[in-house]
Short mmCIF file of C-alpha atoms in Angstrom, two decimals:
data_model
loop_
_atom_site.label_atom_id
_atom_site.label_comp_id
_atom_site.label_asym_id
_atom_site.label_seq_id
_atom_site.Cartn_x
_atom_site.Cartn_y
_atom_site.Cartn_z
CA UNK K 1 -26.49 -81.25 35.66
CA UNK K 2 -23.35 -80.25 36.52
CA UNK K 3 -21.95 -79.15 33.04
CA UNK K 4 -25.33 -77.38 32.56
CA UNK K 5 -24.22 -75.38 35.93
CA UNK K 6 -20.23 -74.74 34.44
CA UNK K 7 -22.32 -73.59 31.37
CA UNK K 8 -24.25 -71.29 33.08
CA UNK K 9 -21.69 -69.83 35.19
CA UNK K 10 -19.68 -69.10 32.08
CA UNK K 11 -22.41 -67.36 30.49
CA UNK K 12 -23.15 -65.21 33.65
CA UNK K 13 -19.04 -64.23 34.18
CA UNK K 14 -18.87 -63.49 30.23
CA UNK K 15 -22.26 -61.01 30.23
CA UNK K 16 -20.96 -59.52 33.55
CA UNK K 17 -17.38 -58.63 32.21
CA UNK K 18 -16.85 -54.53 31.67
CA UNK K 19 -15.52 -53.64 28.87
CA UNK K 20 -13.49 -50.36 28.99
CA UNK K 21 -14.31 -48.22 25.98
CA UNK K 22 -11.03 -47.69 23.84
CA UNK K 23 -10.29 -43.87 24.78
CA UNK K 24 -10.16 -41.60 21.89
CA UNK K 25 -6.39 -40.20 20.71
CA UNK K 26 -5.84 -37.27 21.91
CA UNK K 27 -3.55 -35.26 19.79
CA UNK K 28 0.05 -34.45 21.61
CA UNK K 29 -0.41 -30.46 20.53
CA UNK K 30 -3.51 -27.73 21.15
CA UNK K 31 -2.21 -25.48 18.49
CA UNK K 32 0.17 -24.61 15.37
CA UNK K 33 2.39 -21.47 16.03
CA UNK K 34 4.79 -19.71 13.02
CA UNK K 35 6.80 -16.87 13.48
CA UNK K 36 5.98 -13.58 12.12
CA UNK K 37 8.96 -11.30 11.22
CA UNK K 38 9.01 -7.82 10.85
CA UNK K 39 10.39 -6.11 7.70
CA UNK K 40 11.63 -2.24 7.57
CA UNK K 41 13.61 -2.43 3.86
CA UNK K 42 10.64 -1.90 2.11
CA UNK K 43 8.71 1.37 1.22
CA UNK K 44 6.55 0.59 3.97
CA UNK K 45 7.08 -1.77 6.90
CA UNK K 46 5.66 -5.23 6.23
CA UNK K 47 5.39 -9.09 7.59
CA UNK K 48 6.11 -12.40 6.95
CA UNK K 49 5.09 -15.68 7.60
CA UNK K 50 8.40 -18.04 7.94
CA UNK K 51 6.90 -20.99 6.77
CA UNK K 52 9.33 -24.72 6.08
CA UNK K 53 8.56 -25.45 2.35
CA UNK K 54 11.32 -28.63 1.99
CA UNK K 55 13.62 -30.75 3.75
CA UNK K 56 17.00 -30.63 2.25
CA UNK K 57 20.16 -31.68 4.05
CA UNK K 58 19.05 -33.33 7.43
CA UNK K 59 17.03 -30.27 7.37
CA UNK K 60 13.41 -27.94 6.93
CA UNK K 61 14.21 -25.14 4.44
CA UNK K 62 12.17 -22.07 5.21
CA UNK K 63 10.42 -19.17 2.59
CA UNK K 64 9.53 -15.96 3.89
CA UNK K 65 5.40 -15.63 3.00
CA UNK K 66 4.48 -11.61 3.11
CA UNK K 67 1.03 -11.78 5.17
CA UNK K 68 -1.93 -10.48 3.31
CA UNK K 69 -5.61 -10.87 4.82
CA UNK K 70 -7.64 -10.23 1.63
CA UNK K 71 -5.45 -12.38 -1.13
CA UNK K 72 -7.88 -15.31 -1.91
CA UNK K 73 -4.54 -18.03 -2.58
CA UNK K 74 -1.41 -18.65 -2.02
CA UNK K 75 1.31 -17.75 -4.14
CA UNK K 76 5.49 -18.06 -4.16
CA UNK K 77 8.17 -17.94 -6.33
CA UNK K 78 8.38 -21.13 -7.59
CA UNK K 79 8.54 -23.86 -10.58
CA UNK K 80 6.03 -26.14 -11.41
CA UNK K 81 7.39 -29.29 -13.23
CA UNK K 82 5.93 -32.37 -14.35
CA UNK K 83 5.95 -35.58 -12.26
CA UNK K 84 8.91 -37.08 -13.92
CA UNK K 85 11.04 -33.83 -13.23
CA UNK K 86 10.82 -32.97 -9.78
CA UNK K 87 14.20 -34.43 -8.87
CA UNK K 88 15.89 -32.20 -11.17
CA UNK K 89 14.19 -28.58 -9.39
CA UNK K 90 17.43 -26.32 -9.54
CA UNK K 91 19.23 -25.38 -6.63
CA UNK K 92 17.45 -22.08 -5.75
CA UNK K 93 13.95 -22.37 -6.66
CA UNK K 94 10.87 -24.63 -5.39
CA UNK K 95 9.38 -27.04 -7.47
CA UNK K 96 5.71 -27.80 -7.04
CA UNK K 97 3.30 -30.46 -8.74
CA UNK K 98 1.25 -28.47 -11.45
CA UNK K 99 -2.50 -28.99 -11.14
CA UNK K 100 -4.50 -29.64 -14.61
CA UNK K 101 -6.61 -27.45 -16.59
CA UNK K 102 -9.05 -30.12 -16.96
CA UNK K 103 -9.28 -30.03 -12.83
CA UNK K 104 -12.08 -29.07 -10.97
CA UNK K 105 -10.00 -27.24 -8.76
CA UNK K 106 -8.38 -24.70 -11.91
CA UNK K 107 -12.95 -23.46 -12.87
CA UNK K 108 -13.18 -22.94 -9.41
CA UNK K 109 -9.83 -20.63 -9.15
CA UNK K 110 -11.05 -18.63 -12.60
CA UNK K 111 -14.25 -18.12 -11.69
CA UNK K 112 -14.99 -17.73 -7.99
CA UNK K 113 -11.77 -16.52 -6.53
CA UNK K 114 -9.65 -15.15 -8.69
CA UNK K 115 -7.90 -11.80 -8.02
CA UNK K 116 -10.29 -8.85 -9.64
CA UNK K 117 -8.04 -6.26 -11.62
CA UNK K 118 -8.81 -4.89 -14.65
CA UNK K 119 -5.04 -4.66 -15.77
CA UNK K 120 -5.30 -8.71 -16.00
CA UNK K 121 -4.90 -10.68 -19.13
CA UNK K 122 -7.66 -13.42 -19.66
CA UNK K 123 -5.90 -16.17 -19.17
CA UNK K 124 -6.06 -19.67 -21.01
CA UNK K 125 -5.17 -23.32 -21.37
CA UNK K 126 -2.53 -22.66 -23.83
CA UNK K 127 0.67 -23.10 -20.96
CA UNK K 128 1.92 -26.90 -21.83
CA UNK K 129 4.03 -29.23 -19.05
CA UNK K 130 5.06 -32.34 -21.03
CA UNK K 131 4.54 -35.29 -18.74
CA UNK K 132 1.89 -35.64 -16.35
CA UNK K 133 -1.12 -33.69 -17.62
CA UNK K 134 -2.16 -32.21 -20.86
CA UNK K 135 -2.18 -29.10 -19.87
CA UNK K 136 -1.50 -26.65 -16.39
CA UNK K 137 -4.08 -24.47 -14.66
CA UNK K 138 -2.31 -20.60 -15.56
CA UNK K 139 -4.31 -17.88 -13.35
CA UNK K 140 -3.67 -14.15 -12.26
CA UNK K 141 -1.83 -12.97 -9.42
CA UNK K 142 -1.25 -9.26 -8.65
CA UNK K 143 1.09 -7.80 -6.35
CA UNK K 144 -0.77 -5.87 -3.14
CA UNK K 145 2.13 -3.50 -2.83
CA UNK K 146 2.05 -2.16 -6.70
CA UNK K 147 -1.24 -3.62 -7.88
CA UNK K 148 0.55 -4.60 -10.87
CA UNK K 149 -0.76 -8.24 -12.55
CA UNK K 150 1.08 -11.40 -13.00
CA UNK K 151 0.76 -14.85 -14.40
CA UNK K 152 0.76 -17.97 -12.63
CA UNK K 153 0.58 -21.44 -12.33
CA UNK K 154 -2.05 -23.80 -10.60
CA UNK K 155 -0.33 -26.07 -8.24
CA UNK K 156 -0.07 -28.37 -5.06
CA UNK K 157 2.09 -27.60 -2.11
CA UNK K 158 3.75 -29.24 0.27
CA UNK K 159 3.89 -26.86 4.01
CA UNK K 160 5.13 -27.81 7.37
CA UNK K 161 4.74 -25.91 10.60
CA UNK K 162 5.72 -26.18 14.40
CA UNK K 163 2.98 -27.39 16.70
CA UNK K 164 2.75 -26.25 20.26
CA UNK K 165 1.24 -26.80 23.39
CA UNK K 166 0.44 -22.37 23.46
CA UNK K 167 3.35 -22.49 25.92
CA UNK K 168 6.31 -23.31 23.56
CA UNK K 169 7.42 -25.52 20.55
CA UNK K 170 6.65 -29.04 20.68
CA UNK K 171 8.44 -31.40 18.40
CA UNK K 172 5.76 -32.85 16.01
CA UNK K 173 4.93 -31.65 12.96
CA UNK K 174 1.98 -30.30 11.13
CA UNK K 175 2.00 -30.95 7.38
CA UNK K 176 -0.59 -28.83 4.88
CA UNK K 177 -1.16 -28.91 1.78
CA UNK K 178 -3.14 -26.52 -0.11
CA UNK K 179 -3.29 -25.15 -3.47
CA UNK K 180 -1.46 -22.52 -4.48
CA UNK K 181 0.36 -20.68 -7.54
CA UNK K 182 3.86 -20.77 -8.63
CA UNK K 183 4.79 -17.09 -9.51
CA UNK K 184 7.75 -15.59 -11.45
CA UNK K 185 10.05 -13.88 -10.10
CA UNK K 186 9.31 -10.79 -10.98
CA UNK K 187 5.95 -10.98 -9.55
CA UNK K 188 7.54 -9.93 -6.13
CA UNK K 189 8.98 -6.73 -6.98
CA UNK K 190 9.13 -3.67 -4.10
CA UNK K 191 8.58 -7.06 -1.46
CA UNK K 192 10.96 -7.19 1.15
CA UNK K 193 14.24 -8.60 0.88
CA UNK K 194 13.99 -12.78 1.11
CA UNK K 195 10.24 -12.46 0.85
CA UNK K 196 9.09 -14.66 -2.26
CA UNK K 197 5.44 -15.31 -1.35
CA UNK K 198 1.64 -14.36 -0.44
CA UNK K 199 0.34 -16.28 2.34
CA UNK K 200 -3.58 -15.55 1.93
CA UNK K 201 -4.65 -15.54 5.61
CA UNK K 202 -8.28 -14.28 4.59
CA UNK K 203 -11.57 -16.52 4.74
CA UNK K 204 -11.17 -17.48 1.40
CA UNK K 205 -11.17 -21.60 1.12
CA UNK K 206 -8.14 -21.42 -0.32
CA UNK K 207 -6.64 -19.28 1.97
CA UNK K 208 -4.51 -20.98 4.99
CA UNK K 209 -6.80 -21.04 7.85
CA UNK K 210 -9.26 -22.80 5.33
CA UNK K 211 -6.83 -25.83 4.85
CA UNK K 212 -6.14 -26.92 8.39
CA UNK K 213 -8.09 -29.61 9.73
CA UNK K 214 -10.18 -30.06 13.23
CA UNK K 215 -9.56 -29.60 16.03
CA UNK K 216 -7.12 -26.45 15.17
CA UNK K 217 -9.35 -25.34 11.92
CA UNK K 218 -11.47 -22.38 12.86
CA UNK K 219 -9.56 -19.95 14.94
CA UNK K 220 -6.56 -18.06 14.17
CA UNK K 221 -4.75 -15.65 16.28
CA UNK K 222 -2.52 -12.94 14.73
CA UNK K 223 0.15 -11.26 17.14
CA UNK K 224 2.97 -8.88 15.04
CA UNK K 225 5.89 -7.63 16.80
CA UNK K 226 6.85 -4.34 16.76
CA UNK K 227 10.51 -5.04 16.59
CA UNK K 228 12.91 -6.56 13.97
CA UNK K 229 15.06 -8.52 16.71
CA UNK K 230 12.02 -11.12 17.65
CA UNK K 231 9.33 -12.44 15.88
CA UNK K 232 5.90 -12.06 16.50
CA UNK K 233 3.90 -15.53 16.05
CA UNK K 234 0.31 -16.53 14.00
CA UNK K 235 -1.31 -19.31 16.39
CA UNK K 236 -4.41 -21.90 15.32
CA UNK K 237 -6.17 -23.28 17.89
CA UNK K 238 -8.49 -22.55 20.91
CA UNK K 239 -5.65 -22.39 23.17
CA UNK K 240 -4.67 -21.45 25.70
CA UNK K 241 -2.13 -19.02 25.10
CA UNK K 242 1.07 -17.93 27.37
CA UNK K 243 3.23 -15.48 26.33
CA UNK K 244 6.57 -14.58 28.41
CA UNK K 245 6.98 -13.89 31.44
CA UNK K 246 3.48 -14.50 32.31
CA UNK K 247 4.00 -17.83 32.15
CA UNK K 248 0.57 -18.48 33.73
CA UNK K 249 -1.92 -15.70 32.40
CA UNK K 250 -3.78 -17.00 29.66
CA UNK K 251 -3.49 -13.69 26.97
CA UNK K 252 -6.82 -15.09 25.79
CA UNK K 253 -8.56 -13.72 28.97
CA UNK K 254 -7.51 -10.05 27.81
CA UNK K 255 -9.95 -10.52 25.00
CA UNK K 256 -13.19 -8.28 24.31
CA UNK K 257 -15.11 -9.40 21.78
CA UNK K 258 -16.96 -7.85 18.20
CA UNK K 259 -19.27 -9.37 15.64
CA UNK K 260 -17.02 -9.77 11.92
CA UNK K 261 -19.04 -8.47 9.16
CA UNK K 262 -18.82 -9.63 5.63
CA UNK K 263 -17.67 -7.83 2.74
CA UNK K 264 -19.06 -8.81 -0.77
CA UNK K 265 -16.57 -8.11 -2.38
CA UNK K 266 -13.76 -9.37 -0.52
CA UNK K 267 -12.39 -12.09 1.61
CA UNK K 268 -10.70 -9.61 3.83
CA UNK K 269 -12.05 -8.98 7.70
CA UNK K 270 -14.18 -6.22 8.32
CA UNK K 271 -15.53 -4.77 11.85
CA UNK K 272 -17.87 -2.16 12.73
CA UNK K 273 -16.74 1.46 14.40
CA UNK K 274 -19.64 3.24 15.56
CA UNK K 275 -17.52 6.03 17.70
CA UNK K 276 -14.01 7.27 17.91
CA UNK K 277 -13.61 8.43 21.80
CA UNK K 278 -10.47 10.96 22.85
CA UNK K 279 -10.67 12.18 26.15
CA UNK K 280 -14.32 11.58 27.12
CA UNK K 281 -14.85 13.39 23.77
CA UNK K 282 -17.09 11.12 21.25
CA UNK K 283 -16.92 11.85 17.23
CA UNK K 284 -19.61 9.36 16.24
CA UNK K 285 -18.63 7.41 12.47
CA UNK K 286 -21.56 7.69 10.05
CA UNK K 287 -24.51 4.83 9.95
CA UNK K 288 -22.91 2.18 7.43
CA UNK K 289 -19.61 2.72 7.48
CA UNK K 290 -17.27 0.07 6.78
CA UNK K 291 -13.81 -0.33 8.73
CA UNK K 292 -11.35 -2.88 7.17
CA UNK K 293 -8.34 -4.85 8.86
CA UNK K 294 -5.29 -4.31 6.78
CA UNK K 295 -1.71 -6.35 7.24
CA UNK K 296 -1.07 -4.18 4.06
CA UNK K 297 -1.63 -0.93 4.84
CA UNK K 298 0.72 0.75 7.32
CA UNK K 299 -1.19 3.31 9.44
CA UNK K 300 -4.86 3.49 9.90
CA UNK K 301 -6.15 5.21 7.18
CA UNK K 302 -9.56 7.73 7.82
CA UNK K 303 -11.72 8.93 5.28
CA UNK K 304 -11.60 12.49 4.98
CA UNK K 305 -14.70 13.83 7.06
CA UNK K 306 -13.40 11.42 9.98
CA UNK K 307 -10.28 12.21 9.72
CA UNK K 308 -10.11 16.03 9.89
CA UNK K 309 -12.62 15.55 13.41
CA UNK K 310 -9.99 13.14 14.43
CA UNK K 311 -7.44 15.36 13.95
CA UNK K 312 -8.96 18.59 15.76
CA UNK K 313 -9.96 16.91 18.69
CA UNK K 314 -6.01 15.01 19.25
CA UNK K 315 -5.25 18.97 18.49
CA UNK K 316 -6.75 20.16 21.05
CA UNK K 317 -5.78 17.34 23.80
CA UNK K 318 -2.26 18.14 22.63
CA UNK K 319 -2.26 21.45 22.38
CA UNK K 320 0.82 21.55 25.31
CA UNK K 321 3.00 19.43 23.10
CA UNK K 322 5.19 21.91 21.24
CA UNK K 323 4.04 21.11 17.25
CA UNK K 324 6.32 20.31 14.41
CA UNK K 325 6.28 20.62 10.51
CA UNK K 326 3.90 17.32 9.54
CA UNK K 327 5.86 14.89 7.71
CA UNK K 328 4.42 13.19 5.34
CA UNK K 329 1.94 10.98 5.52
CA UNK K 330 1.25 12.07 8.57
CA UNK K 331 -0.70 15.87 8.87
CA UNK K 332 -0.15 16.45 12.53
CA UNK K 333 3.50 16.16 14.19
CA UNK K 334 5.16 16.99 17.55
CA UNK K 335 8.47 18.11 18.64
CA UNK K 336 10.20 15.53 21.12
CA UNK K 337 12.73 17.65 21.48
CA UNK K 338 13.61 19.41 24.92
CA UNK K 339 16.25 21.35 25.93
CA UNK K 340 18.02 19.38 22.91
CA UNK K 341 17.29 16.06 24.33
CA UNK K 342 14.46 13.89 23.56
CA UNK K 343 11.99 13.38 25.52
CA UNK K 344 9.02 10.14 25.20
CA UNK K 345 5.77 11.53 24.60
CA UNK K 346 2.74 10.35 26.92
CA UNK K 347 -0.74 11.23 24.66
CA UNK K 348 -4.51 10.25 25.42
CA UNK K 349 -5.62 7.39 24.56
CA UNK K 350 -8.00 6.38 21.29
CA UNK K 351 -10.69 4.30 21.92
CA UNK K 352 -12.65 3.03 18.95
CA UNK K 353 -16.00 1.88 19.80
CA UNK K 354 -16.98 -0.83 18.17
CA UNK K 355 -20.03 -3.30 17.66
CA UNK K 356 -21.24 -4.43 20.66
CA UNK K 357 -20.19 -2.15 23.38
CA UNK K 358 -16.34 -3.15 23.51
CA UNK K 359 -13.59 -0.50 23.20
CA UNK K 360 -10.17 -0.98 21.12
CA UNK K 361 -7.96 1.31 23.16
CA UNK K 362 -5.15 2.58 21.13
CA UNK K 363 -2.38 3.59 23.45
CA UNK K 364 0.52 6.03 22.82
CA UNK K 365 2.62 3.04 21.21
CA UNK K 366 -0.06 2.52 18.52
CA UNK K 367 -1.16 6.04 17.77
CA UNK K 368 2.39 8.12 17.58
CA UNK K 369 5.50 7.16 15.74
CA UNK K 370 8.73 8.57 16.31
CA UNK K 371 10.00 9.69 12.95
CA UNK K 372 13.45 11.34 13.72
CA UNK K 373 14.98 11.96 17.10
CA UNK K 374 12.62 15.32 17.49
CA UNK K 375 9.90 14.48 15.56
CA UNK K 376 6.89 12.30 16.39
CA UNK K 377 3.53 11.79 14.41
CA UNK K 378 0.00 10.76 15.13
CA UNK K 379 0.02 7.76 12.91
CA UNK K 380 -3.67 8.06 11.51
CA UNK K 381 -3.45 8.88 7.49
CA UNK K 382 -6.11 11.13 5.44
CA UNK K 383 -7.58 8.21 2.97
CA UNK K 384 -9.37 11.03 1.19
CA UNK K 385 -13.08 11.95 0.89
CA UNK K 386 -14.07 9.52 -1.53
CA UNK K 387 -13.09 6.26 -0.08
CA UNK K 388 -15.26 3.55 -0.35
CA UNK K 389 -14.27 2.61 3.22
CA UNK K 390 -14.69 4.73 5.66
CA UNK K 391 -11.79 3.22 7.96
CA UNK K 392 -8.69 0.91 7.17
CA UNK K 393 -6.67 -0.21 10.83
CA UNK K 394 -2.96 -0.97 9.46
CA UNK K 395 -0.18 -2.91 11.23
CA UNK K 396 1.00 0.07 13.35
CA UNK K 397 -2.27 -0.66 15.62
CA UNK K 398 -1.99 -3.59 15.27
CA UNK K 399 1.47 -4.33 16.65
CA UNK K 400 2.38 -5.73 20.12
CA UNK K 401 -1.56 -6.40 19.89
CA UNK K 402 -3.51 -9.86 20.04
CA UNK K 403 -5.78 -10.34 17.44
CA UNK K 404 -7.88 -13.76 17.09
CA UNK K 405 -10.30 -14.03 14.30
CA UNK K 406 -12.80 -16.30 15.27
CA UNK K 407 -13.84 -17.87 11.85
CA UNK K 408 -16.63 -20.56 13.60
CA UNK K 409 -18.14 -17.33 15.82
CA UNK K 410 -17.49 -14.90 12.73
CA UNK K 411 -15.78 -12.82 15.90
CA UNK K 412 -12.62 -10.75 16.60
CA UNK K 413 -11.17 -10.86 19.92
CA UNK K 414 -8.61 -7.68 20.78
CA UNK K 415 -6.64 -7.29 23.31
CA UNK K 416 -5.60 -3.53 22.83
CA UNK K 417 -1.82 -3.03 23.60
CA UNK K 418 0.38 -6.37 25.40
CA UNK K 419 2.82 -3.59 26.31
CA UNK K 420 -0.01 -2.80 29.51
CA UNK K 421 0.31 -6.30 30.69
CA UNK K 422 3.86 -6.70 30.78
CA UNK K 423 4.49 -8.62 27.69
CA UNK K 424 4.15 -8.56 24.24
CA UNK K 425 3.70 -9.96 20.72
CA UNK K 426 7.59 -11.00 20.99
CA UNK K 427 7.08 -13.11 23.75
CA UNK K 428 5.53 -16.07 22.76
CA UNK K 429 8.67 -19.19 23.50
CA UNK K 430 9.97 -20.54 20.46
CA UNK K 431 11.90 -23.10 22.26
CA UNK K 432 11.44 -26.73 21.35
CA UNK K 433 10.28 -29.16 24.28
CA UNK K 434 9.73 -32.67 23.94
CA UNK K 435 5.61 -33.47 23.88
CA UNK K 436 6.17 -36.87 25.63
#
């Protein structure tokens, strides 16, 4: 009787124990954050992605990736080799692993997102690697700044970026590896100087924001800096985000909200504009009208009907500000110029109305650029009458601006101009912190 009571006591304490459910990892970083630099040595100013590609030396070697948000892959100046040959990659160049013809990966490239250009050569399975596969993957590349069409090669990379806690660098990092194309060269002609690469940032699955994994796959935030002397910074994650010296304002909370519409025939990001507004003054954008996002394109680019209303209204709101001869692109200019000093103009505001309700203001730092001491320009473009679409924004609006395309929500969250809150684009910390 006794054991039977020791038995039964031991079988009461055992059922009775609580068990503490083993808590799920919680990853040390909300977000991945590269720096965006600006470029001004090209025919048009431009950006870049500084992205580490290899660690050489005790140390991450970085490539400068111009940012494009229609390109459907990524693509550098590289070398693919065969397996046996990667330790002999020369000096100068990156060597990638080539990815077979015979891959499911190279039908899928060809026929569903390839780059559409009618200057392109078919291409074929006639590029040999000895080694590792029978044959490489070659595909078509073309160059967004001339248009003009290159060959490539199929391969794997091999990316690492800075993760962050959206106050400042942390010091783990984030490896990715996606597909991409090695590119000769001369592929990268009129690019900036020490740019050697097309980081796709569109919704392509090849693109980057496609080959990130949860919890930081699905939202990407674009922020370019309107100076050469700081980077701007592309963010993934929910966040929050804290720029400098706000250290405590979430820039998140500045964001209004529009649907994303999709193109079908690109991978780019498109919005709609249902009214431009200048002083109280509405010049409503025709039913069906399609307005693009460009990292590409420099100024934002009107079709012809919109832009000559665009222009006669600013006219007339402006019609104090002495004029000047328009310089080109640009068709309607200002003289800074008083009493032979310059003086900082102060314009009306733009406000494009977009789906939904929500207003993109574009402030005087947006809408004029100073071209010489005296002369300043409304930086809107005449994209001529026959444009397909009806509005392009460029990167002039789009600086000291937060962007974050919300691929889950298909959404775009604006912020209109940092400069009004007392920060901007060039504030995010880039200094490393420990995560423990």
């Amino acid at each position: 009787m006794h054991l039977l009571l020791q038995l039964i006591v031991l079988f009461l304490a055992f059922n009775s124990h609580e068990y503490k459910p083993v808590e799920a990892y919680v990853l040390p970083y909300s977000s991945l954050a590269i720096p965006i630099n600006k470029h001004t040595d090209a025919a048009k100013p431009l950006y870049s992605l500084q992205i580490m590609t290899s660690y050489l030396m005790m140390g991450f070697v970085t490539t400068n990736y111009l940012i494009d948000l229609d390109a459907p892959f990524i693509w550098h100046d590289c070398i693919v080799q065969s397996n046996t040959s990667l330790f002999s990659c020369p000096a100068n160049k990156l060597c990638a692993y080539p990815v077979s013809c015979e891959d499911g990966q190279c039908t899928d490239f060809r026929t569903t997102y390839a780059y559409e250009n009618p200057s392109c050569a078919p291409v074929t399975n006639r590029s040999m690697v000895p080694g590792w596969y029978p044959c490489t993957c070659p595909i078509n590349v073309v160059n967004p700044l001339t248009g003009s069409c290159s060959k490539a090669l199929l391969n794997i990379d091999d990316f690492t970026v800075q993760t962050s806690n959206g106050r400042n660098i942390l010091t783990p990092y984030y490896g990715i590896v996606p597909y991409a194309a090695c590119a000769p060269s001369s592929s990268f002609q009129s690019f900036p100087a020490n740019v050697s690469g097309v980081m796709a940032l569109s919704t392509s699955p090849y693109a980057l924001p496609a080959r990130l994994r949860d919890p930081l796959k699905g939202v990407m935030a674009l922020c370019l800096p309107s100076t050469l002397s700081a980077p701007g910074v592309l963010l993934y994650g929910n966040g929050p985000y804290y720029f400098l010296p706000n250290s405590d304002i979430d820039v998140m909370s500045f964001l209004s909200y529009t649907p994303l519409i999709q193109h079908p025939d690109s991978y780019g990001y498109f919005v709609g504009i249902h009214a431009i507004i200048i002083k109280k003054r509405s010049i409503d954008i025709p039913m069906n009208s399609t307005t693009k996002l460009s990292t590409i394109d420099p100024y934002t680019t009107l079709r012809t009907d919109i832009y000559k209303s665009v222009i006669r209204r600013f006219s007339k709101v402006t019609k104090r500000i002495p004029p000047a001869e328009p310089v080109a692109p640009f068709g309607l200019c200002f003289n800074t110029s008083t009493n032979g000093d310059q003086v900082s103009l102060k314009v009306p505001d733009i406000h494009f109305v977009l789906q939904g309700g929500k207003s993109w203001t574009i402030s005087t730092s947006n809408s004029i650029k100073q071209i010489t001491k005296v002369v300043a320009c409304l930086a809107f473009v005449d994209g001529g009458a026959a444009s397909d679409i009806a509005i392009v924004i460029g990167t002039f609006q789009f600086e000291d601006n937060f962007l974050l395309f919300d691929h889950i929500n298909s959404t775009l969250g604006f912020s209109s101009s940092l400069l009004g809150k007392q920060t901007s684009c060039s504030n995010f910390n880039f200094m490393v912190t420990d995560s423990n």
